Short mmCIF file of C-alpha atoms and ligand atoms in Angstrom, two decimals:
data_model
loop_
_atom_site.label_atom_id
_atom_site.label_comp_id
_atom_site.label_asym_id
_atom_site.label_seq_id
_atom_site.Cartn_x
_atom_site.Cartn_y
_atom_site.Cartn_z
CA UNK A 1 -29.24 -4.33 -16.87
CA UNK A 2 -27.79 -1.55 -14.52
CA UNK A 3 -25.93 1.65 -15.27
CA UNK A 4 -22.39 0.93 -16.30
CA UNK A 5 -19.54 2.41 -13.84
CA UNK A 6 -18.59 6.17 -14.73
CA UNK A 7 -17.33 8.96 -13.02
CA UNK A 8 -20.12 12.06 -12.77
CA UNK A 9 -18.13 14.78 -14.40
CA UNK A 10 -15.83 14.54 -17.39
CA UNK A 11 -11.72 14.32 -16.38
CA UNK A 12 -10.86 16.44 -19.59
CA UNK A 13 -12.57 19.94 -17.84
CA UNK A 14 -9.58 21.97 -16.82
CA UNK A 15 -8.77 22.94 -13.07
CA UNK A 16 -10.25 21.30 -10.25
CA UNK A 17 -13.06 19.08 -10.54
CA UNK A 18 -15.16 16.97 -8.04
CA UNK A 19 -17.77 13.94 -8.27
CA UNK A 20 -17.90 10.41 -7.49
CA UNK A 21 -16.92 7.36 -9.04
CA UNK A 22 -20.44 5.50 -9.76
CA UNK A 23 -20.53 1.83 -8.99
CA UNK A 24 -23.50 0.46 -9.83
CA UNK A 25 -25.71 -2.21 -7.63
CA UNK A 26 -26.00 -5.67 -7.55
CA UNK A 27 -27.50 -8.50 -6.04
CA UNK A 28 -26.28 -7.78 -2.51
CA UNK A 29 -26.88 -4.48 -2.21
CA UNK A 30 -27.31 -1.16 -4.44
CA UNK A 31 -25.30 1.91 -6.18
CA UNK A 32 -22.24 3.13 -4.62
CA UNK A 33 -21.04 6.51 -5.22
CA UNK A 34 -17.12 6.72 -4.54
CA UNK A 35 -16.14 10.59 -3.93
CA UNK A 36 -13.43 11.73 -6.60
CA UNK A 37 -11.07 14.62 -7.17
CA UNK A 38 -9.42 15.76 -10.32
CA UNK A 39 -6.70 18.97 -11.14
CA UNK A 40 -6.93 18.91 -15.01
CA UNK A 41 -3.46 21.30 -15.60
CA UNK A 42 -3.07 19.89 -19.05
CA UNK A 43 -0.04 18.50 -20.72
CA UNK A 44 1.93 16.32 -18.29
CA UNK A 45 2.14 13.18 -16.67
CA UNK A 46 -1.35 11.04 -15.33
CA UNK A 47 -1.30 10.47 -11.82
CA UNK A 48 -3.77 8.15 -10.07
CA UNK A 49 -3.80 8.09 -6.17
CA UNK A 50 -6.01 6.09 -4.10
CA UNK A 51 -6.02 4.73 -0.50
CA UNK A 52 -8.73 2.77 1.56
CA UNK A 53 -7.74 -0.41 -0.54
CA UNK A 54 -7.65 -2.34 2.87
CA UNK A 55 -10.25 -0.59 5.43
CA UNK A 56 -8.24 -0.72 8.23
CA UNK A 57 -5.14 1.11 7.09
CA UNK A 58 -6.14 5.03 7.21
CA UNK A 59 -2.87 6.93 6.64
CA UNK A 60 -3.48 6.28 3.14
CA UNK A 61 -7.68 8.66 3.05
CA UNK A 62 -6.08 10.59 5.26
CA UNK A 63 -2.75 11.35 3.01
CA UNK A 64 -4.90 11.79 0.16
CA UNK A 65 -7.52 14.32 1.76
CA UNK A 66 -4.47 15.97 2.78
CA UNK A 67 -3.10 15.67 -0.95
CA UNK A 68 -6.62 17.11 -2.36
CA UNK A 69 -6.03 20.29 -0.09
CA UNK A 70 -2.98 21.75 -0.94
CA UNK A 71 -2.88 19.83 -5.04
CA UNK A 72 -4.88 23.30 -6.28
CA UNK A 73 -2.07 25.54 -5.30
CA UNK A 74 1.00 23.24 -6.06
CA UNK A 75 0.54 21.47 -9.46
CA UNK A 76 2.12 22.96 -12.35
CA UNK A 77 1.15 20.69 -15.11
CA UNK A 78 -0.64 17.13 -15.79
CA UNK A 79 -3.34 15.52 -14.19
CA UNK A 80 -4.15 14.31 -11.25
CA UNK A 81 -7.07 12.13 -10.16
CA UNK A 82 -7.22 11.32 -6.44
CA UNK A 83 -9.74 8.39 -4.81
CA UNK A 84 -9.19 8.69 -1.22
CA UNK A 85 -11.57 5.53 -0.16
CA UNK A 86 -11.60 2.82 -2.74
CA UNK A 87 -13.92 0.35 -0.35
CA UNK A 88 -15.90 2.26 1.74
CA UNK A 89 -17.66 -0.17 3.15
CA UNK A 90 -14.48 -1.99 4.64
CA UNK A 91 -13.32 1.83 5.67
CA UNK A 92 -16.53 1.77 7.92
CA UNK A 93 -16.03 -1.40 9.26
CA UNK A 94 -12.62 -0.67 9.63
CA UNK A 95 -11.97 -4.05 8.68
CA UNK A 96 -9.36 -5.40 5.78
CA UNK A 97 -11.88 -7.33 3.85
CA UNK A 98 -15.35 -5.85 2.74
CA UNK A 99 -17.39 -7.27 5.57
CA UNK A 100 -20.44 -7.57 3.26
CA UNK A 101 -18.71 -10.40 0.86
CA UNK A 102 -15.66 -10.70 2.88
CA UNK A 103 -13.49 -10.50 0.03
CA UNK A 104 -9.84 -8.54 -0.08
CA UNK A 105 -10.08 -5.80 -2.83
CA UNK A 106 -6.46 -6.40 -3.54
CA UNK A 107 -6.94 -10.02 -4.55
CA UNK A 108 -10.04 -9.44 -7.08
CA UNK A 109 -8.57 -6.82 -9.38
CA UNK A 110 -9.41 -6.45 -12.11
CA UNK A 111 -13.05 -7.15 -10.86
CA UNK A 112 -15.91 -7.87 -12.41
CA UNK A 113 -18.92 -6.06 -13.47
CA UNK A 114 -21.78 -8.82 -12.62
CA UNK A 115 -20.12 -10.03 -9.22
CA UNK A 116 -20.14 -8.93 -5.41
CA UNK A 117 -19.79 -5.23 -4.33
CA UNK A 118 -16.26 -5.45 -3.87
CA UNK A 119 -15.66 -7.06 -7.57
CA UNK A 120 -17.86 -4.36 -8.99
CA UNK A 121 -15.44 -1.72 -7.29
CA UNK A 122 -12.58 -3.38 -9.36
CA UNK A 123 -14.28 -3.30 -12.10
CA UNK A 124 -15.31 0.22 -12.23
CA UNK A 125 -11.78 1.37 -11.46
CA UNK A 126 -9.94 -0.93 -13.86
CA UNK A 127 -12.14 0.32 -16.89
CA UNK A 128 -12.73 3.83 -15.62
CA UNK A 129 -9.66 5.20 -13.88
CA UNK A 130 -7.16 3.17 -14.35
CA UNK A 131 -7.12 4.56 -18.35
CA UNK A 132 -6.76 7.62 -17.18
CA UNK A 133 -3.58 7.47 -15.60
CA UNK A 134 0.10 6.26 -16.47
CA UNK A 135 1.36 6.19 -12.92
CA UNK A 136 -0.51 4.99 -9.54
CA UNK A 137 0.37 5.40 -5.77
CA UNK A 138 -1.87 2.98 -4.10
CA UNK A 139 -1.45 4.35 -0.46
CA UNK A 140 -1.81 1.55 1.82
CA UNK A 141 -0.58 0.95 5.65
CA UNK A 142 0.81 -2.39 6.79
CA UNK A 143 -2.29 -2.60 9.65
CA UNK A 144 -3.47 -2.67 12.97
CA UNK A 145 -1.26 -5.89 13.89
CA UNK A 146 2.59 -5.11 12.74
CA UNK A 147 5.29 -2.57 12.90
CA UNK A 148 6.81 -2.18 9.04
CA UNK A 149 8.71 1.41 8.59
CA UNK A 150 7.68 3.91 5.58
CA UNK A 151 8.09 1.98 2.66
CA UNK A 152 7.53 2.48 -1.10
CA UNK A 153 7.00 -1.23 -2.54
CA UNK A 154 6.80 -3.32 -5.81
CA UNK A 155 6.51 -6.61 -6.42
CA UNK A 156 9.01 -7.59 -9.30
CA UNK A 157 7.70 -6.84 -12.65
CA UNK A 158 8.22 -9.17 -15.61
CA UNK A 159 8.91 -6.36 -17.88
CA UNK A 160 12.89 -5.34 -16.69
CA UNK A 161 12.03 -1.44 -18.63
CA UNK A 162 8.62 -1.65 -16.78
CA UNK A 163 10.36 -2.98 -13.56
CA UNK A 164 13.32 -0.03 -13.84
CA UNK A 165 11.10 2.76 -14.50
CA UNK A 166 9.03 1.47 -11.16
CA UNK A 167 11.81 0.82 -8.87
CA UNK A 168 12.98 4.66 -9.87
CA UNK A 169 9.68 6.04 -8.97
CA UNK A 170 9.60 3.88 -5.57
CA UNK A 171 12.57 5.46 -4.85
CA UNK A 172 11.81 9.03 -5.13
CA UNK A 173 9.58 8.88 -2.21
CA UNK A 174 12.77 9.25 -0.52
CA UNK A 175 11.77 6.97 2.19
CA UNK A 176 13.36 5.33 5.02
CA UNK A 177 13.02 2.26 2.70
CA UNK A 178 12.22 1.12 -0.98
CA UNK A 179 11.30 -2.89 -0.87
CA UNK A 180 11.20 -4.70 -3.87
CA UNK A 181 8.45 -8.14 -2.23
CA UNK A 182 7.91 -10.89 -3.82
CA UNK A 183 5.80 -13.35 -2.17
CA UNK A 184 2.91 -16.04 -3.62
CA UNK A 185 -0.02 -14.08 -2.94
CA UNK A 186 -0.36 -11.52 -5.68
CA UNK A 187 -3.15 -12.79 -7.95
CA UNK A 188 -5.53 -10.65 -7.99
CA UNK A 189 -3.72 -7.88 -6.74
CA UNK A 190 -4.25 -3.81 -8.34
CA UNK A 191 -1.04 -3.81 -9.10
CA UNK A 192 -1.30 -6.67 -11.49
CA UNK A 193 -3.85 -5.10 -13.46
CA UNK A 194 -2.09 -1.65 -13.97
CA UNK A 195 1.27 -3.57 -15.05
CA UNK A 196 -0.58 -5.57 -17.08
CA UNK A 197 -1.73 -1.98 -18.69
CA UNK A 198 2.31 -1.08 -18.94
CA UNK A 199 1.49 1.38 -15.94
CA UNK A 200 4.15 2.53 -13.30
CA UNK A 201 2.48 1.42 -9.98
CA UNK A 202 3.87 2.47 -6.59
CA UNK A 203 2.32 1.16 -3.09
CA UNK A 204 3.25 3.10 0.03
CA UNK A 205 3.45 1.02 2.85
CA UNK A 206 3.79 2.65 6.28
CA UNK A 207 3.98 2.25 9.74
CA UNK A 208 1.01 -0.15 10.71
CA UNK A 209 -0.84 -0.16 14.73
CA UNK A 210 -2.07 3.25 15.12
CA UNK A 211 -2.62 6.19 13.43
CA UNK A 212 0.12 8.98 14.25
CA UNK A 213 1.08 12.18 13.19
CA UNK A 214 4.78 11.66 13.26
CA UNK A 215 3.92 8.52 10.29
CA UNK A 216 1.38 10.46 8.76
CA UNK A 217 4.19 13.29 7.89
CA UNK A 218 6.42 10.86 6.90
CA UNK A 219 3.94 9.47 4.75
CA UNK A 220 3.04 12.85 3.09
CA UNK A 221 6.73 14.08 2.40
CA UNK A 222 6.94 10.79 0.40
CA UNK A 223 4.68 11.75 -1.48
CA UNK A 224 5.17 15.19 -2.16
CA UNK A 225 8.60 14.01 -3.18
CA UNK A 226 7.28 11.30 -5.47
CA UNK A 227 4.73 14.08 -7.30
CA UNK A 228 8.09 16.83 -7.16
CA UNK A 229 9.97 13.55 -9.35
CA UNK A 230 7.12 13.43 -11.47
CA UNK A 231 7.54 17.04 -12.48
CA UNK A 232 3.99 17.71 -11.16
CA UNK A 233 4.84 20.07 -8.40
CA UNK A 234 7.53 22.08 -7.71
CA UNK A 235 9.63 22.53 -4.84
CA UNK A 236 12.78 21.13 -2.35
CA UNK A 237 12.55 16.92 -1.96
CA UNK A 238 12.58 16.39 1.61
CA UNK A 239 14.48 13.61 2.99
CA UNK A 240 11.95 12.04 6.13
CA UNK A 241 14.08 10.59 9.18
CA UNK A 242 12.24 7.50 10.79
CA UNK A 243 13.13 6.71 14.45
CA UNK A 244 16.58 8.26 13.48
CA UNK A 245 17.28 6.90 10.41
CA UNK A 246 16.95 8.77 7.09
CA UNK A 247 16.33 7.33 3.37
CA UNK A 248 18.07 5.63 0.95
CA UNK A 249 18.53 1.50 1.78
CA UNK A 250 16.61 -0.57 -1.33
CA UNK A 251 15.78 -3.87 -0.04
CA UNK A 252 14.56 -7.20 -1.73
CA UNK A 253 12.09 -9.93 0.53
CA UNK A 254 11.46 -13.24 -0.63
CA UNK A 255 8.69 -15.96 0.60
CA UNK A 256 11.82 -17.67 2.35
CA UNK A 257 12.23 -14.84 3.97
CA UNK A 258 8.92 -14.81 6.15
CA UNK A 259 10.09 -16.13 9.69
CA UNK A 260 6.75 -18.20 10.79
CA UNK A 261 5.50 -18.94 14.33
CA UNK A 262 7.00 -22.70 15.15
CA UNK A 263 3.45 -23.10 17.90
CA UNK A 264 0.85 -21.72 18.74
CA UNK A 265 1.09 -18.77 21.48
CA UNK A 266 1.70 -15.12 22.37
CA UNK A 267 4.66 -13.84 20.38
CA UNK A 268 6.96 -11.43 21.83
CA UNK A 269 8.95 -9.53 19.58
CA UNK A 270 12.90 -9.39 20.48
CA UNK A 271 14.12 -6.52 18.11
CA UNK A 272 12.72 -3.79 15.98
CA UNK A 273 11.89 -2.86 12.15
CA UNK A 274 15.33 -1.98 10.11
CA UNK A 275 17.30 -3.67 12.86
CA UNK A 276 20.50 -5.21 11.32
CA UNK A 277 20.54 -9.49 12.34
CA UNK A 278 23.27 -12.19 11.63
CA UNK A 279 22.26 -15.57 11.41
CA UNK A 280 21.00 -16.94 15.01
CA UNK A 281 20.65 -13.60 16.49
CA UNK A 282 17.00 -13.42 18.43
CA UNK A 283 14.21 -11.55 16.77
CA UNK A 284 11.52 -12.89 19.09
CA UNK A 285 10.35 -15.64 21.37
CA UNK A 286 7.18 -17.57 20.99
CA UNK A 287 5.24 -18.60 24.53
CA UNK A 288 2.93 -21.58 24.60
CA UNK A 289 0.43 -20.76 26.46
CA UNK A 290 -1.89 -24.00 26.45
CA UNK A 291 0.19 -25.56 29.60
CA UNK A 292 3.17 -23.67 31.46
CA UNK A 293 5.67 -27.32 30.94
CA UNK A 294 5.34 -26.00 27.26
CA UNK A 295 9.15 -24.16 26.60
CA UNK A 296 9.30 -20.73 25.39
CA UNK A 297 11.00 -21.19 21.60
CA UNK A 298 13.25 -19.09 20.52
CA UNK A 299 12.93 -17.26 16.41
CA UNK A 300 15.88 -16.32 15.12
CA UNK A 301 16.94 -14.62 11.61
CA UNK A 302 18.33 -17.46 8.94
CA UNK A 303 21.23 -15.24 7.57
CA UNK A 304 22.09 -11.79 7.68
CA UNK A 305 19.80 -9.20 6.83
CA UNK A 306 17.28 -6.44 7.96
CA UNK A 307 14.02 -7.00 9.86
CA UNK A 308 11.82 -5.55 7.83
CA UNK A 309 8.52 -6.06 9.46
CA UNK A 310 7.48 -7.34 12.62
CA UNK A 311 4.49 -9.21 14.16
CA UNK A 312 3.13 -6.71 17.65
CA UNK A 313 2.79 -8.93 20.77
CA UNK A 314 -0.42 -10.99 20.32
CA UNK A 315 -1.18 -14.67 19.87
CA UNK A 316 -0.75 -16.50 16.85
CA UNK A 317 -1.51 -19.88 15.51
CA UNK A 318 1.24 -22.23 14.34
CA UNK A 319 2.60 -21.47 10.58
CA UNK A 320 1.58 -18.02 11.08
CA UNK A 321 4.28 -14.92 10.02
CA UNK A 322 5.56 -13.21 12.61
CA UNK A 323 8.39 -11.40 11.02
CA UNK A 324 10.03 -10.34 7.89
CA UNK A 325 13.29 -10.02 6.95
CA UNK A 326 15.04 -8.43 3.79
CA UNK A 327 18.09 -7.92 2.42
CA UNK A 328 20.05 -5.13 -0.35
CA UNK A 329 18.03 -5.73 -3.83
CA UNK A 330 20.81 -7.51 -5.98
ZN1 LIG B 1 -3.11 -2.84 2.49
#
C-alpha cells in the first residue's frame, strides 16, 4: 500500500508557507508532487485557488503565480491556500485531458485513491484541500478553440442559500459577465464535490485562443476584487472594461441554448462574444467543404439574447457547438 495524499508542511503554521501537495503513485506511473502555497493570517475566511484544471488554459497558473506574489503583502486576515497547476502533466502537454489516461480532471472529481493518475489527483485534493477551505476559485480559461469574455460561472446549485451565497461571490469579480450554465455534462465535475461539501465554488472563465496581457489583467482584477469581497484584502474594487464594455450583465445558458453545426465544414463566425441577437439575425455561416455544389448554411440565434461564446474559424463535424447564447438570469 502507498503513502496516502498529504500536503508536506502543516496549513495551521502562521504566515507564508510552501510545499507540495503529495500524490502518491500508481500503476501507470509514480509519486507526484503538486507545488503549494499557503498565507496562514488566522481568523477569517478559507480560500482555495487553483488553476491548470484543463492543461491548455494558462491564464488561470499564471493568475495564481501572480496571486502568490503580491498575497504576502495584501492579506489582512484568513487563509489562503493557492494550487497553481492541479494536472501537471496535461499543463505539459498543453493538452485538456491528461494525455497519460486521457481523462478530463473536471469529470472525475471526487477521484479516487486506487485509480489512474488523474483520479488520484482528485482524490488527494477532495480529502486534503478541499477541507481546508469554505470558498474555491477554480481559475480556468475557455481554450485554445473559442472566444468567451471574462466570466465568473456556476452551474445552478440545488441548495437556493448555497446557490445565493455563490451567485453573490460570482458577482464580485466585477466582471464583464457573471453566467449562471447549466448544461448535461457536469458529473464529475470539482464543483460538484465542493457543493456537495456546502462550499461556495466560483470558476473564472476567460477569454480562450491565446494568452494576452490585456485578459490576463482582466482576469487578475477579478480576482483581487473577489478576495477584497471576501474581506481578505483590502483596497478599491476595480471595475475591468472588456473590448469597451464594463461589468455588471448576469446571464443564464441553457443546453437549448448551444447553437450546433447543421454539417460538417469550416465555420465562420458572423458576430462577436456579448453581441446583442434577435431571432434570425446571423451569428455565423457553416461551409461544406467536401464538394463546392454543397451551399454555405446559414446559423442564426433562436430568440433574443447575447452570444455568449463563440466557436474561432476552424472545421467542425456535424452536431458539433459552435456558439452559445445566453440570456438575463430570471
Ligand atoms: Zn477548463
Amino acid at each position: 500500500m502507498s503513502e496516502a495524499p498529504h500536503l508536506t508542511f502543516d496549513l495551521d503554521t502562521p504566515g507564508v508557507s510552501r510545499g507540495h501537495l503529495f500524490v502518491p503513485g500508481g500503476a501507470d506511473r509514480g509519486e507526484l508532487s503538486l507545488p503549494v502555497f499557503s498565507l496562514n493570517q488566522g481568523e477569517g475566511p478559507r480560500l482555495l485557488v487553483t488553476g491548470g484544471n484543463h492543461g491548455n488554459e494558462l491564464e488561470g497558473p499564471i493568475v495564481a503565480r501572480r496571486l502568490i506574489n503580491w498575497l504576502p503583502e495584501a492579506q489582512t486576515c484568513g487563509r489562503v491556500i493557492v494550487l497553481p497547476v492541479l494536472n501537471p502533466l496535461a499543463v505539459q502537454a498543453w493538452s485538456r485531458n491528461t494525455p497519460l489516461d486521457g481523462l478530463n480532471l473536471n469529470r472525475v472529481f471526487p477521484g479516487r485513491a486506487d485509480g489512474s493518475v488523474t483520479e488520484r489527483i482528485a482524490d488527494a485534493v477532495s480529502h486534503v484541500l478541499l477541507p481546508m477551505a469554505d470558498t474555491v476559485f477554480d481559475l480556468h480559461s475557455f481554450g485554445p478553440t473559442w472566444d468567451f469574455p471574462p466570466a465568473a460561472t456556476t452551474h445552478p446549485v440545488a441548495d437556493p442559500d448555497l446557490m445565493a451565497r455563490t451567485v453573490r461571490m460570482a458577482e464580485a469579480f466585477n466582471l464583464p459577465l457573471t453566467l449562471v450554465w447549466q448544461h448535461n455534462d457536469t458529473a464529475g465535475m470539482f464543483d460538484i464535490t465542493a457543493q456537495k461539501q456546502g462550499k461556495v465554488f466560483v470558476c473564472a472563465e476567460f477569454g480562450g485562443g491565446a494568452v494576452g496581457a490585456d485578459n490576463l489583467a482582466i482576469y487578475e482584477a477579478g480576482v483581487r476584487n473577489a478576495l477584497m469581497a471576501l474581506g481578505l484584502v483590502e483596497g478599491k474594487a476595480e471595475y475591468p472594461t472588456f473590448r469597451h464594455r464594463s461589468s455588471g450583465q448576469t446571464l443564464e445558458t441553457h443546453p437549448s441554448d448551444e447553437l450546433k453545426s447543421p454539417a460538417a465544414g469550416i465555420f465562420e463566425p458572423r458576430c462577436s462574444v456579448l453581441d446583442e441577437v434577435k431571432q434570425g439575425d446571423l451569428v455565423g455561416i457553416l461551409h461544406p467543404m467536401d464538394s463546392l455544389s454543397s451551399k454555405s448554411i446559414d446559423i442564426r440565434a433562436p430568440g433574443t439574447s447575447t452570444v455568449l461564446a463563440i466557436s474561432s474559424g476552424m472545421h467542425v463535424d456535424a452536431s458539433k457547438v459552435v456558439a452559445l447564447v445566453a440570456r438575463p438570469r430570471k
